[in-house]
Each structure stands twice: as C-alpha cells, then as structure tokens.
Amino acid sequence: MGKWLVSAMVLCLLATGCGTVARNKTSPSPQNDNRIRAQQSAPREKVISSSKQVALHLEQLATQIPGVKGAHCVVFKNTAVVGIDVDGKLERSRVGTIKYAVAEAFRKDPYGVDAIVTADMDLADRLREIQADMRRGRPMAGFAEEMADIIGRIVPQLPRDTVPEKTRSVDDKPKQMNTHL
C-alpha cells in the first residue's frame, strides 16, 4: 500500500508540473499596451526672455491683492524675488495671509511659479534699491552692495569684541574671537 501511495503522489506532482503551458506573450511592451495615458496637465514654466517685463508683470499681479500697497521685483535667471509693501500696523498673522495670497496668485501664473515672496520691509526696500541700480546700468555692483548690507545685518555683534573708544589706541585692534573649541 505504501508503494502505491508514493507512486500516486509522484504521478500527481508530474501531472501538475506538466499542466503549465508556455506563454507566447512576454512582458507588456508600450506598443501592446492599450491603456489610456494622460500627459502632465500642470502648466509648464515659461522661459524668461525679458526680466524687466516679467518683473513688471509680477509687480502688477502682486499689487492686485488686497492689502498690498506696492511691490518690487528683481528677476535673476528663472527666479524672481518679490518684496511686497503692506501696512506696518498689521498683525503678523494678517501679513502672513497677504503674503500667502500673493504666492497663491503667483502659483497660477507661469512666470511666478518659482518666485520668492517676502513682506519684510527691509528686504523690500533693498529690492527697490537693486531695481534702481539695474535701471542705472549697474546691476552687478548694485546687487553686490545690497547683499553686503543684508549680510552685515545678519552677522551678530558680540559684546566681548567691542572695545570702548577712549581706551582704544591707534595700533590696538579688537581681539579676534577664538574659533578653536
């Protein structure tokens, strides 16, 4: 009886192994694929050919948002930095809402997709200065000067590096901060 059971099991295994039929179809190729494919429907960003026109366009778009008194835009390659002027008495949350509304309007515009929006008064003023320097024919020098001013505001002043004017002599220089830890 044991031989008969073993023989039956081997026969079943052989029968199931031979039951698979070789398929003629290999992995689906794009030519045999009958599924519908959709192309990306998001608007593609436009290449900026005239930075002055794009800056003017984005400024006008920003000033149409309620709460924006004025806007100043500087375009560098395909990125625009837009400083918006808002009422200085507004609460921070309201300024954030206005800034968000401007960014939302820019998102729908093909030129404004990669724009950076700021409501900081100092940065907006510096953008205005860069824009004026560009109009005067000195875009790189104006940009470099304003970046130096911005960085000068960011760099901290340490109290230990200050020396009172009365005790400082001509040859006396402030102590350099020890950078070794």
Short mmCIF file of N, CA and C in Angstrom, two decimals:
data_model
loop_
_atom_site.label_atom_id
_atom_site.label_comp_id
_atom_site.label_asym_id
_atom_site.label_seq_id
_atom_site.Cartn_x
_atom_site.Cartn_y
_atom_site.Cartn_z
N MET A 1 0.82 -1.18 0.00
CA MET A 1 0.00 0.00 0.00
C MET A 1 0.86 1.25 0.00
N GLY A 2 2.00 1.22 0.66
CA GLY A 2 2.88 2.37 0.73
C GLY A 2 3.49 2.70 -0.62
N LYS A 3 3.81 1.60 -1.39
CA LYS A 3 4.38 1.86 -2.72
C LYS A 3 3.34 2.51 -3.62
N TRP A 4 2.10 2.09 -3.46
CA TRP A 4 1.03 2.62 -4.30
C TRP A 4 0.79 4.09 -3.97
N LEU A 5 0.86 4.48 -2.70
CA LEU A 5 0.65 5.86 -2.28
C LEU A 5 1.78 6.75 -2.78
N VAL A 6 3.01 6.27 -2.68
CA VAL A 6 4.15 7.04 -3.15
C VAL A 6 4.06 7.22 -4.67
N SER A 7 3.68 6.19 -5.37
CA SER A 7 3.57 6.27 -6.84
C SER A 7 2.48 7.26 -7.24
N ALA A 8 1.37 7.28 -6.50
CA ALA A 8 0.27 8.18 -6.82
C ALA A 8 0.68 9.63 -6.60
N MET A 9 1.45 9.86 -5.53
CA MET A 9 1.89 11.24 -5.26
C MET A 9 2.87 11.72 -6.32
N VAL A 10 3.79 10.87 -6.75
CA VAL A 10 4.74 11.25 -7.79
C VAL A 10 4.00 11.53 -9.08
N LEU A 11 2.99 10.71 -9.37
CA LEU A 11 2.21 10.90 -10.58
C LEU A 11 1.43 12.22 -10.53
N CYS A 12 0.89 12.58 -9.38
CA CYS A 12 0.17 13.87 -9.22
C CYS A 12 1.11 15.05 -9.41
N LEU A 13 2.29 14.94 -8.82
CA LEU A 13 3.27 16.03 -8.96
C LEU A 13 3.69 16.20 -10.41
N LEU A 14 3.91 15.12 -11.11
CA LEU A 14 4.27 15.21 -12.52
C LEU A 14 3.13 15.79 -13.35
N ALA A 15 1.92 15.42 -13.02
CA ALA A 15 0.78 15.91 -13.78
C ALA A 15 0.58 17.41 -13.58
N THR A 16 0.75 17.88 -12.36
CA THR A 16 0.57 19.32 -12.13
C THR A 16 1.73 20.12 -12.70
N GLY A 17 2.91 19.57 -12.71
CA GLY A 17 4.07 20.26 -13.28
C GLY A 17 3.97 20.40 -14.78
N CYS A 18 3.39 19.44 -15.42
CA CYS A 18 3.26 19.49 -16.88
C CYS A 18 2.05 20.29 -17.33
N GLY A 19 1.21 20.68 -16.40
CA GLY A 19 -0.01 21.38 -16.76
C GLY A 19 0.22 22.83 -17.16
N THR A 20 1.35 23.42 -16.85
CA THR A 20 1.59 24.80 -17.24
C THR A 20 1.96 24.87 -18.70
N VAL A 21 1.36 25.78 -19.41
CA VAL A 21 1.62 25.95 -20.83
C VAL A 21 2.52 27.17 -20.99
N ALA A 22 3.50 27.08 -21.85
CA ALA A 22 4.39 28.20 -22.10
C ALA A 22 3.61 29.33 -22.76
N ARG A 23 3.81 30.53 -22.27
CA ARG A 23 3.10 31.69 -22.81
C ARG A 23 3.92 32.29 -23.94
N ASN A 24 3.22 32.71 -24.96
CA ASN A 24 3.89 33.37 -26.08
C ASN A 24 4.13 34.85 -25.78
N LYS A 25 3.34 35.40 -24.87
CA LYS A 25 3.46 36.82 -24.56
C LYS A 25 4.54 37.00 -23.50
N THR A 26 5.40 37.94 -23.75
CA THR A 26 6.40 38.31 -22.74
C THR A 26 5.86 39.50 -21.97
N SER A 27 6.70 40.20 -21.27
CA SER A 27 6.24 41.37 -20.52
C SER A 27 5.64 42.38 -21.48
N PRO A 28 4.62 43.09 -21.02
CA PRO A 28 3.94 44.02 -21.93
C PRO A 28 4.87 45.14 -22.38
N SER A 29 4.87 45.40 -23.66
CA SER A 29 5.66 46.49 -24.21
C SER A 29 4.74 47.69 -24.42
N PRO A 30 5.31 48.86 -24.55
CA PRO A 30 4.46 50.04 -24.75
C PRO A 30 3.60 49.95 -26.01
N GLN A 31 4.03 49.19 -27.01
CA GLN A 31 3.26 49.07 -28.24
C GLN A 31 2.01 48.23 -28.03
N ASN A 32 2.09 47.22 -27.15
CA ASN A 32 0.95 46.35 -26.91
C ASN A 32 0.06 46.85 -25.78
N ASP A 33 0.43 47.95 -25.15
CA ASP A 33 -0.31 48.47 -24.02
C ASP A 33 -1.48 49.30 -24.54
N ASN A 34 -2.69 48.85 -24.22
CA ASN A 34 -3.89 49.54 -24.72
C ASN A 34 -4.47 50.50 -23.69
N ARG A 35 -3.78 50.70 -22.58
CA ARG A 35 -4.30 51.60 -21.55
C ARG A 35 -4.17 53.05 -22.00
N ILE A 36 -5.04 53.88 -21.49
CA ILE A 36 -5.02 55.30 -21.81
C ILE A 36 -3.99 55.97 -20.91
N ARG A 37 -3.14 56.80 -21.49
CA ARG A 37 -2.12 57.51 -20.74
C ARG A 37 -2.40 59.00 -20.83
N ALA A 38 -2.28 59.69 -19.70
CA ALA A 38 -2.51 61.14 -19.67
C ALA A 38 -1.18 61.84 -19.55
N GLN A 39 -1.03 62.92 -20.27
CA GLN A 39 0.16 63.74 -20.16
C GLN A 39 0.01 64.66 -18.97
N GLN A 40 1.12 65.19 -18.48
CA GLN A 40 1.08 66.11 -17.35
C GLN A 40 0.30 67.36 -17.76
N SER A 41 -0.67 67.72 -16.93
CA SER A 41 -1.52 68.84 -17.29
C SER A 41 -1.15 70.13 -16.55
N ALA A 42 -0.16 70.07 -15.66
CA ALA A 42 0.25 71.29 -14.95
C ALA A 42 0.91 72.24 -15.93
N PRO A 43 0.69 73.54 -15.74
CA PRO A 43 1.31 74.49 -16.67
C PRO A 43 2.84 74.46 -16.54
N ARG A 44 3.47 74.43 -17.68
CA ARG A 44 4.93 74.44 -17.68
C ARG A 44 5.42 75.86 -17.48
N GLU A 45 6.54 75.99 -16.77
CA GLU A 45 7.06 77.33 -16.53
C GLU A 45 7.61 77.90 -17.82
N LYS A 46 7.38 79.17 -18.00
CA LYS A 46 7.86 79.84 -19.20
C LYS A 46 9.30 80.28 -19.00
N VAL A 47 10.05 80.25 -20.06
CA VAL A 47 11.42 80.74 -20.00
C VAL A 47 11.38 82.26 -20.05
N ILE A 48 12.10 82.88 -19.15
CA ILE A 48 12.09 84.34 -19.04
C ILE A 48 13.04 84.93 -20.08
N SER A 49 12.48 85.67 -21.03
CA SER A 49 13.31 86.29 -22.06
C SER A 49 13.62 87.75 -21.70
N SER A 50 12.66 88.44 -21.09
CA SER A 50 12.86 89.83 -20.69
C SER A 50 12.57 89.95 -19.20
N SER A 51 13.63 90.10 -18.42
CA SER A 51 13.44 90.16 -16.97
C SER A 51 12.69 91.41 -16.55
N LYS A 52 12.84 92.50 -17.29
CA LYS A 52 12.12 93.73 -16.95
C LYS A 52 10.62 93.55 -17.11
N GLN A 53 10.21 92.90 -18.21
CA GLN A 53 8.78 92.67 -18.44
C GLN A 53 8.20 91.74 -17.38
N VAL A 54 8.93 90.69 -17.03
CA VAL A 54 8.46 89.74 -16.03
C VAL A 54 8.36 90.42 -14.67
N ALA A 55 9.35 91.25 -14.32
CA ALA A 55 9.32 91.96 -13.05
C ALA A 55 8.10 92.87 -12.98
N LEU A 56 7.84 93.61 -14.05
CA LEU A 56 6.68 94.49 -14.09
C LEU A 56 5.38 93.71 -13.98
N HIS A 57 5.32 92.58 -14.69
CA HIS A 57 4.13 91.72 -14.66
C HIS A 57 3.86 91.20 -13.24
N LEU A 58 4.90 90.71 -12.56
CA LEU A 58 4.72 90.17 -11.22
C LEU A 58 4.39 91.27 -10.20
N GLU A 59 4.97 92.45 -10.39
CA GLU A 59 4.63 93.58 -9.51
C GLU A 59 3.16 93.94 -9.65
N GLN A 60 2.66 93.99 -10.88
CA GLN A 60 1.26 94.32 -11.10
C GLN A 60 0.35 93.24 -10.53
N LEU A 61 0.75 92.00 -10.69
CA LEU A 61 -0.03 90.89 -10.15
C LEU A 61 -0.09 90.96 -8.62
N ALA A 62 1.01 91.30 -8.00
CA ALA A 62 1.05 91.37 -6.53
C ALA A 62 0.22 92.54 -6.02
N THR A 63 0.25 93.67 -6.70
CA THR A 63 -0.48 94.85 -6.21
C THR A 63 -1.99 94.70 -6.36
N GLN A 64 -2.44 93.71 -7.12
CA GLN A 64 -3.87 93.46 -7.25
C GLN A 64 -4.45 92.74 -6.03
N ILE A 65 -3.59 92.21 -5.18
CA ILE A 65 -4.04 91.50 -3.98
C ILE A 65 -4.41 92.54 -2.92
N PRO A 66 -5.59 92.40 -2.31
CA PRO A 66 -5.99 93.36 -1.28
C PRO A 66 -5.00 93.36 -0.11
N GLY A 67 -4.59 94.54 0.32
CA GLY A 67 -3.66 94.68 1.42
C GLY A 67 -2.24 94.98 0.98
N VAL A 68 -1.96 94.82 -0.32
CA VAL A 68 -0.62 95.09 -0.85
C VAL A 68 -0.61 96.53 -1.36
N LYS A 69 0.23 97.36 -0.75
CA LYS A 69 0.34 98.76 -1.17
C LYS A 69 1.24 98.92 -2.38
N GLY A 70 2.26 98.11 -2.47
CA GLY A 70 3.21 98.19 -3.58
C GLY A 70 4.06 96.93 -3.61
N ALA A 71 4.77 96.74 -4.71
CA ALA A 71 5.62 95.56 -4.84
C ALA A 71 6.85 95.92 -5.65
N HIS A 72 7.95 95.26 -5.33
CA HIS A 72 9.21 95.46 -6.04
C HIS A 72 9.77 94.09 -6.36
N CYS A 73 10.16 93.91 -7.60
CA CYS A 73 10.58 92.59 -8.06
C CYS A 73 11.95 92.67 -8.72
N VAL A 74 12.78 91.69 -8.41
CA VAL A 74 14.07 91.53 -9.06
C VAL A 74 14.09 90.11 -9.63
N VAL A 75 14.41 90.00 -10.91
CA VAL A 75 14.44 88.71 -11.59
C VAL A 75 15.88 88.34 -11.89
N PHE A 76 16.26 87.13 -11.51
CA PHE A 76 17.59 86.62 -11.79
C PHE A 76 17.43 85.23 -12.38
N LYS A 77 17.78 85.07 -13.65
CA LYS A 77 17.57 83.83 -14.41
C LYS A 77 16.09 83.50 -14.38
N ASN A 78 15.70 82.33 -13.85
CA ASN A 78 14.28 81.96 -13.83
C ASN A 78 13.68 82.10 -12.44
N THR A 79 14.29 82.87 -11.56
CA THR A 79 13.78 83.07 -10.22
C THR A 79 13.53 84.56 -9.99
N ALA A 80 12.39 84.84 -9.40
CA ALA A 80 12.03 86.22 -9.08
C ALA A 80 11.91 86.35 -7.56
N VAL A 81 12.41 87.45 -7.04
CA VAL A 81 12.24 87.79 -5.62
C VAL A 81 11.35 89.02 -5.58
N VAL A 82 10.22 88.89 -4.89
CA VAL A 82 9.23 89.96 -4.86
C VAL A 82 9.05 90.42 -3.42
N GLY A 83 9.30 91.68 -3.19
CA GLY A 83 9.06 92.29 -1.89
C GLY A 83 7.77 93.06 -1.95
N ILE A 84 6.87 92.78 -1.02
CA ILE A 84 5.58 93.47 -1.01
C ILE A 84 5.55 94.46 0.15
N ASP A 85 4.91 95.60 -0.10
CA ASP A 85 4.73 96.63 0.92
C ASP A 85 3.32 96.47 1.49
N VAL A 86 3.25 96.31 2.79
CA VAL A 86 1.96 96.22 3.48
C VAL A 86 1.95 97.25 4.60
N ASP A 87 0.79 97.47 5.16
CA ASP A 87 0.66 98.42 6.26
C ASP A 87 1.48 97.94 7.45
N GLY A 88 2.32 98.79 7.99
CA GLY A 88 3.19 98.42 9.10
C GLY A 88 2.46 98.14 10.39
N LYS A 89 1.20 98.51 10.49
CA LYS A 89 0.43 98.30 11.71
C LYS A 89 -0.32 96.97 11.72
N LEU A 90 -0.22 96.23 10.63
CA LEU A 90 -0.93 94.95 10.55
C LEU A 90 -0.30 93.92 11.48
N GLU A 91 -1.12 93.01 11.98
CA GLU A 91 -0.61 91.91 12.80
C GLU A 91 0.14 90.93 11.91
N ARG A 92 1.02 90.20 12.55
CA ARG A 92 1.87 89.26 11.81
C ARG A 92 1.04 88.21 11.07
N SER A 93 -0.05 87.74 11.67
CA SER A 93 -0.87 86.72 11.02
C SER A 93 -1.54 87.28 9.76
N ARG A 94 -1.96 88.54 9.80
CA ARG A 94 -2.58 89.17 8.62
C ARG A 94 -1.55 89.36 7.51
N VAL A 95 -0.34 89.75 7.88
CA VAL A 95 0.73 89.89 6.88
C VAL A 95 1.02 88.54 6.24
N GLY A 96 1.03 87.48 7.03
CA GLY A 96 1.24 86.13 6.50
C GLY A 96 0.14 85.72 5.54
N THR A 97 -1.10 86.12 5.85
CA THR A 97 -2.22 85.81 4.96
C THR A 97 -2.08 86.54 3.63
N ILE A 98 -1.68 87.80 3.68
CA ILE A 98 -1.49 88.57 2.45
C ILE A 98 -0.35 87.98 1.63
N LYS A 99 0.73 87.63 2.30
CA LYS A 99 1.88 87.02 1.60
C LYS A 99 1.48 85.70 0.95
N TYR A 100 0.66 84.92 1.64
CA TYR A 100 0.17 83.65 1.09
C TYR A 100 -0.71 83.89 -0.14
N ALA A 101 -1.56 84.93 -0.07
CA ALA A 101 -2.44 85.24 -1.21
C ALA A 101 -1.61 85.64 -2.44
N VAL A 102 -0.53 86.39 -2.22
CA VAL A 102 0.35 86.77 -3.34
C VAL A 102 1.01 85.53 -3.91
N ALA A 103 1.51 84.65 -3.04
CA ALA A 103 2.16 83.42 -3.51
C ALA A 103 1.18 82.54 -4.26
N GLU A 104 -0.06 82.51 -3.81
CA GLU A 104 -1.09 81.71 -4.49
C GLU A 104 -1.37 82.28 -5.89
N ALA A 105 -1.42 83.60 -6.00
CA ALA A 105 -1.62 84.23 -7.31
C ALA A 105 -0.44 83.94 -8.23
N PHE A 106 0.77 83.92 -7.67
CA PHE A 106 1.96 83.63 -8.46
C PHE A 106 1.98 82.17 -8.91
N ARG A 107 1.45 81.28 -8.08
CA ARG A 107 1.46 79.85 -8.41
C ARG A 107 0.64 79.60 -9.67
N LYS A 108 -0.39 80.37 -9.86
CA LYS A 108 -1.25 80.20 -11.03
C LYS A 108 -0.67 80.87 -12.27
N ASP A 109 0.36 81.68 -12.11
CA ASP A 109 0.97 82.40 -13.21
C ASP A 109 2.22 81.65 -13.67
N PRO A 110 2.41 81.43 -14.98
CA PRO A 110 3.58 80.67 -15.42
C PRO A 110 4.92 81.34 -15.10
N TYR A 111 4.96 82.66 -14.97
CA TYR A 111 6.20 83.34 -14.63
C TYR A 111 6.44 83.35 -13.12
N GLY A 112 5.39 83.24 -12.35
CA GLY A 112 5.52 83.37 -10.91
C GLY A 112 5.69 82.08 -10.14
N VAL A 113 5.75 80.95 -10.85
CA VAL A 113 5.81 79.66 -10.18
C VAL A 113 7.02 79.56 -9.26
N ASP A 114 8.16 80.06 -9.68
CA ASP A 114 9.38 79.95 -8.89
C ASP A 114 9.74 81.26 -8.18
N ALA A 115 8.75 82.09 -7.92
CA ALA A 115 9.01 83.37 -7.26
C ALA A 115 9.14 83.18 -5.75
N ILE A 116 9.87 84.07 -5.13
CA ILE A 116 10.03 84.12 -3.68
C ILE A 116 9.36 85.40 -3.21
N VAL A 117 8.43 85.29 -2.27
CA VAL A 117 7.67 86.45 -1.81
C VAL A 117 8.09 86.77 -0.38
N THR A 118 8.41 88.04 -0.14
CA THR A 118 8.75 88.48 1.20
C THR A 118 7.98 89.75 1.54
N ALA A 119 7.60 89.84 2.81
CA ALA A 119 6.91 91.04 3.28
C ALA A 119 7.79 91.81 4.26
N ASP A 120 9.04 91.42 4.37
CA ASP A 120 9.98 92.11 5.25
C ASP A 120 10.26 93.49 4.67
N MET A 121 10.06 94.53 5.48
CA MET A 121 10.21 95.91 4.99
C MET A 121 11.64 96.20 4.54
N ASP A 122 12.60 95.70 5.30
CA ASP A 122 14.00 95.96 4.96
C ASP A 122 14.37 95.28 3.64
N LEU A 123 13.96 94.04 3.47
CA LEU A 123 14.27 93.34 2.22
C LEU A 123 13.55 93.97 1.04
N ALA A 124 12.30 94.38 1.24
CA ALA A 124 11.56 95.04 0.16
C ALA A 124 12.26 96.33 -0.25
N ASP A 125 12.77 97.07 0.72
CA ASP A 125 13.50 98.30 0.42
C ASP A 125 14.79 97.99 -0.33
N ARG A 126 15.48 96.94 0.05
CA ARG A 126 16.72 96.56 -0.63
C ARG A 126 16.44 96.09 -2.06
N LEU A 127 15.33 95.40 -2.25
CA LEU A 127 14.95 95.01 -3.61
C LEU A 127 14.68 96.24 -4.47
N ARG A 128 14.08 97.26 -3.86
CA ARG A 128 13.84 98.52 -4.57
C ARG A 128 15.16 99.15 -4.98
N GLU A 129 16.16 99.10 -4.09
CA GLU A 129 17.48 99.66 -4.40
C GLU A 129 18.17 98.87 -5.52
N ILE A 130 18.07 97.55 -5.47
CA ILE A 130 18.67 96.73 -6.55
C ILE A 130 18.00 97.05 -7.87
N GLN A 131 16.69 97.20 -7.84
CA GLN A 131 15.95 97.54 -9.05
C GLN A 131 16.39 98.89 -9.60
N ALA A 132 16.59 99.85 -8.73
CA ALA A 132 17.04 101.19 -9.16
C ALA A 132 18.45 101.11 -9.73
N ASP A 133 19.32 100.32 -9.11
CA ASP A 133 20.68 100.15 -9.65
C ASP A 133 20.65 99.49 -11.02
N MET A 134 19.74 98.57 -11.22
CA MET A 134 19.63 97.91 -12.53
C MET A 134 19.21 98.93 -13.60
N ARG A 135 18.31 99.82 -13.23
CA ARG A 135 17.86 100.85 -14.18
C ARG A 135 18.99 101.82 -14.50
N ARG A 136 19.89 102.05 -13.53
CA ARG A 136 21.02 102.95 -13.74
C ARG A 136 22.15 102.29 -14.51
N GLY A 137 22.00 101.03 -14.85
CA GLY A 137 23.02 100.35 -15.65
C GLY A 137 24.12 99.70 -14.83
N ARG A 138 23.91 99.46 -13.55
CA ARG A 138 24.92 98.81 -12.73
C ARG A 138 24.28 97.67 -11.91
N PRO A 139 23.81 96.63 -12.62
CA PRO A 139 23.09 95.57 -11.93
C PRO A 139 23.97 94.74 -10.99
N MET A 140 25.18 94.39 -11.40
CA MET A 140 26.02 93.53 -10.56
C MET A 140 26.56 94.30 -9.35
N ALA A 141 27.01 95.53 -9.56
CA ALA A 141 27.53 96.32 -8.44
C ALA A 141 26.43 96.62 -7.43
N GLY A 142 25.24 96.96 -7.91
CA GLY A 142 24.12 97.23 -7.01
C GLY A 142 23.71 95.99 -6.23
N PHE A 143 23.69 94.85 -6.91
CA PHE A 143 23.34 93.60 -6.25
C PHE A 143 24.38 93.26 -5.18
N ALA A 144 25.65 93.41 -5.51
CA ALA A 144 26.71 93.08 -4.56
C ALA A 144 26.66 94.00 -3.34
N GLU A 145 26.41 95.28 -3.55
CA GLU A 145 26.33 96.22 -2.43
C GLU A 145 25.17 95.88 -1.50
N GLU A 146 24.02 95.59 -2.08
CA GLU A 146 22.86 95.27 -1.26
C GLU A 146 23.04 93.94 -0.53
N MET A 147 23.66 92.97 -1.17
CA MET A 147 23.92 91.69 -0.49
C MET A 147 24.89 91.91 0.68
N ALA A 148 25.87 92.77 0.50
CA ALA A 148 26.79 93.07 1.59
C ALA A 148 26.05 93.73 2.76
N ASP A 149 25.10 94.61 2.46
CA ASP A 149 24.31 95.23 3.51
C ASP A 149 23.43 94.21 4.23
N ILE A 150 22.83 93.31 3.48
CA ILE A 150 21.97 92.27 4.09
C ILE A 150 22.80 91.37 4.99
N ILE A 151 23.95 90.94 4.51
CA ILE A 151 24.81 90.06 5.30
C ILE A 151 25.34 90.80 6.52
N GLY A 152 25.63 92.08 6.37
CA GLY A 152 26.07 92.88 7.51
C GLY A 152 25.04 92.94 8.61
N ARG A 153 23.77 92.87 8.28
CA ARG A 153 22.72 92.86 9.30
C ARG A 153 22.56 91.49 9.94
N ILE A 154 22.91 90.45 9.20
CA ILE A 154 22.75 89.09 9.72
C ILE A 154 23.87 88.73 10.69
N VAL A 155 25.10 89.16 10.40
CA VAL A 155 26.26 88.81 11.22
C VAL A 155 26.08 89.42 12.61
N PRO A 156 26.20 88.59 13.65
CA PRO A 156 25.99 89.12 15.00
C PRO A 156 27.17 89.95 15.49
N GLN A 157 26.90 90.82 16.44
CA GLN A 157 27.93 91.60 17.11
C GLN A 157 28.05 91.07 18.52
N LEU A 158 29.23 90.60 18.88
CA LEU A 158 29.45 90.04 20.20
C LEU A 158 29.98 91.11 21.14
N PRO A 159 29.44 91.19 22.36
CA PRO A 159 29.89 92.21 23.31
C PRO A 159 31.38 92.12 23.64
N ARG A 160 31.94 90.91 23.67
CA ARG A 160 33.36 90.80 24.03
C ARG A 160 34.26 91.35 22.93
N ASP A 161 33.75 91.51 21.72
CA ASP A 161 34.55 92.06 20.62
C ASP A 161 34.55 93.59 20.60
N THR A 162 33.76 94.20 21.43
CA THR A 162 33.70 95.66 21.44
C THR A 162 34.71 96.22 22.43
N VAL A 163 35.33 97.31 22.04
CA VAL A 163 36.31 97.99 22.89
C VAL A 163 35.88 99.45 22.94
N PRO A 164 35.78 100.02 24.15
CA PRO A 164 35.39 101.43 24.23
C PRO A 164 36.39 102.32 23.49
N GLU A 165 35.90 103.36 22.87
CA GLU A 165 36.72 104.26 22.06
C GLU A 165 37.81 104.95 22.89
N LYS A 166 37.55 105.29 24.13
CA LYS A 166 38.51 106.03 24.95
C LYS A 166 39.75 105.20 25.25
N THR A 167 39.60 103.90 25.43
CA THR A 167 40.75 103.07 25.82
C THR A 167 41.46 102.48 24.62
N ARG A 168 40.89 102.58 23.46
CA ARG A 168 41.50 102.00 22.27
C ARG A 168 42.54 102.97 21.71
N SER A 169 43.74 102.45 21.45
CA SER A 169 44.76 103.27 20.80
C SER A 169 44.72 103.02 19.31
N VAL A 170 45.53 103.73 18.56
CA VAL A 170 45.55 103.60 17.10
C VAL A 170 46.01 102.21 16.68
N ASP A 171 47.02 101.67 17.35
CA ASP A 171 47.55 100.36 16.99
C ASP A 171 46.77 99.21 17.62
N ASP A 172 45.90 99.53 18.57
CA ASP A 172 45.17 98.50 19.28
C ASP A 172 44.00 98.03 18.42
N LYS A 173 43.97 96.74 18.14
CA LYS A 173 42.88 96.16 17.36
C LYS A 173 42.01 95.34 18.30
N PRO A 174 40.71 95.21 17.99
CA PRO A 174 39.88 94.36 18.81
C PRO A 174 40.36 92.92 18.77
N LYS A 175 40.18 92.21 19.88
CA LYS A 175 40.61 90.81 19.95
C LYS A 175 39.77 89.99 18.97
N GLN A 176 40.45 89.10 18.31
CA GLN A 176 39.76 88.20 17.41
C GLN A 176 39.11 87.09 18.24
N MET A 177 37.97 86.67 17.83
CA MET A 177 37.27 85.62 18.56
C MET A 177 38.00 84.30 18.36
N ASN A 178 38.23 83.56 19.42
CA ASN A 178 38.90 82.28 19.34
C ASN A 178 37.94 81.26 18.75
N THR A 179 38.28 80.75 17.59
CA THR A 179 37.40 79.81 16.92
C THR A 179 37.71 78.38 17.27
N HIS A 180 38.75 78.12 18.02
CA HIS A 180 39.09 76.75 18.39
C HIS A 180 38.32 76.37 19.62
N LEU A 181 37.68 75.23 19.54
CA LEU A 181 36.91 74.76 20.70
C LEU A 181 37.62 73.65 21.42
#
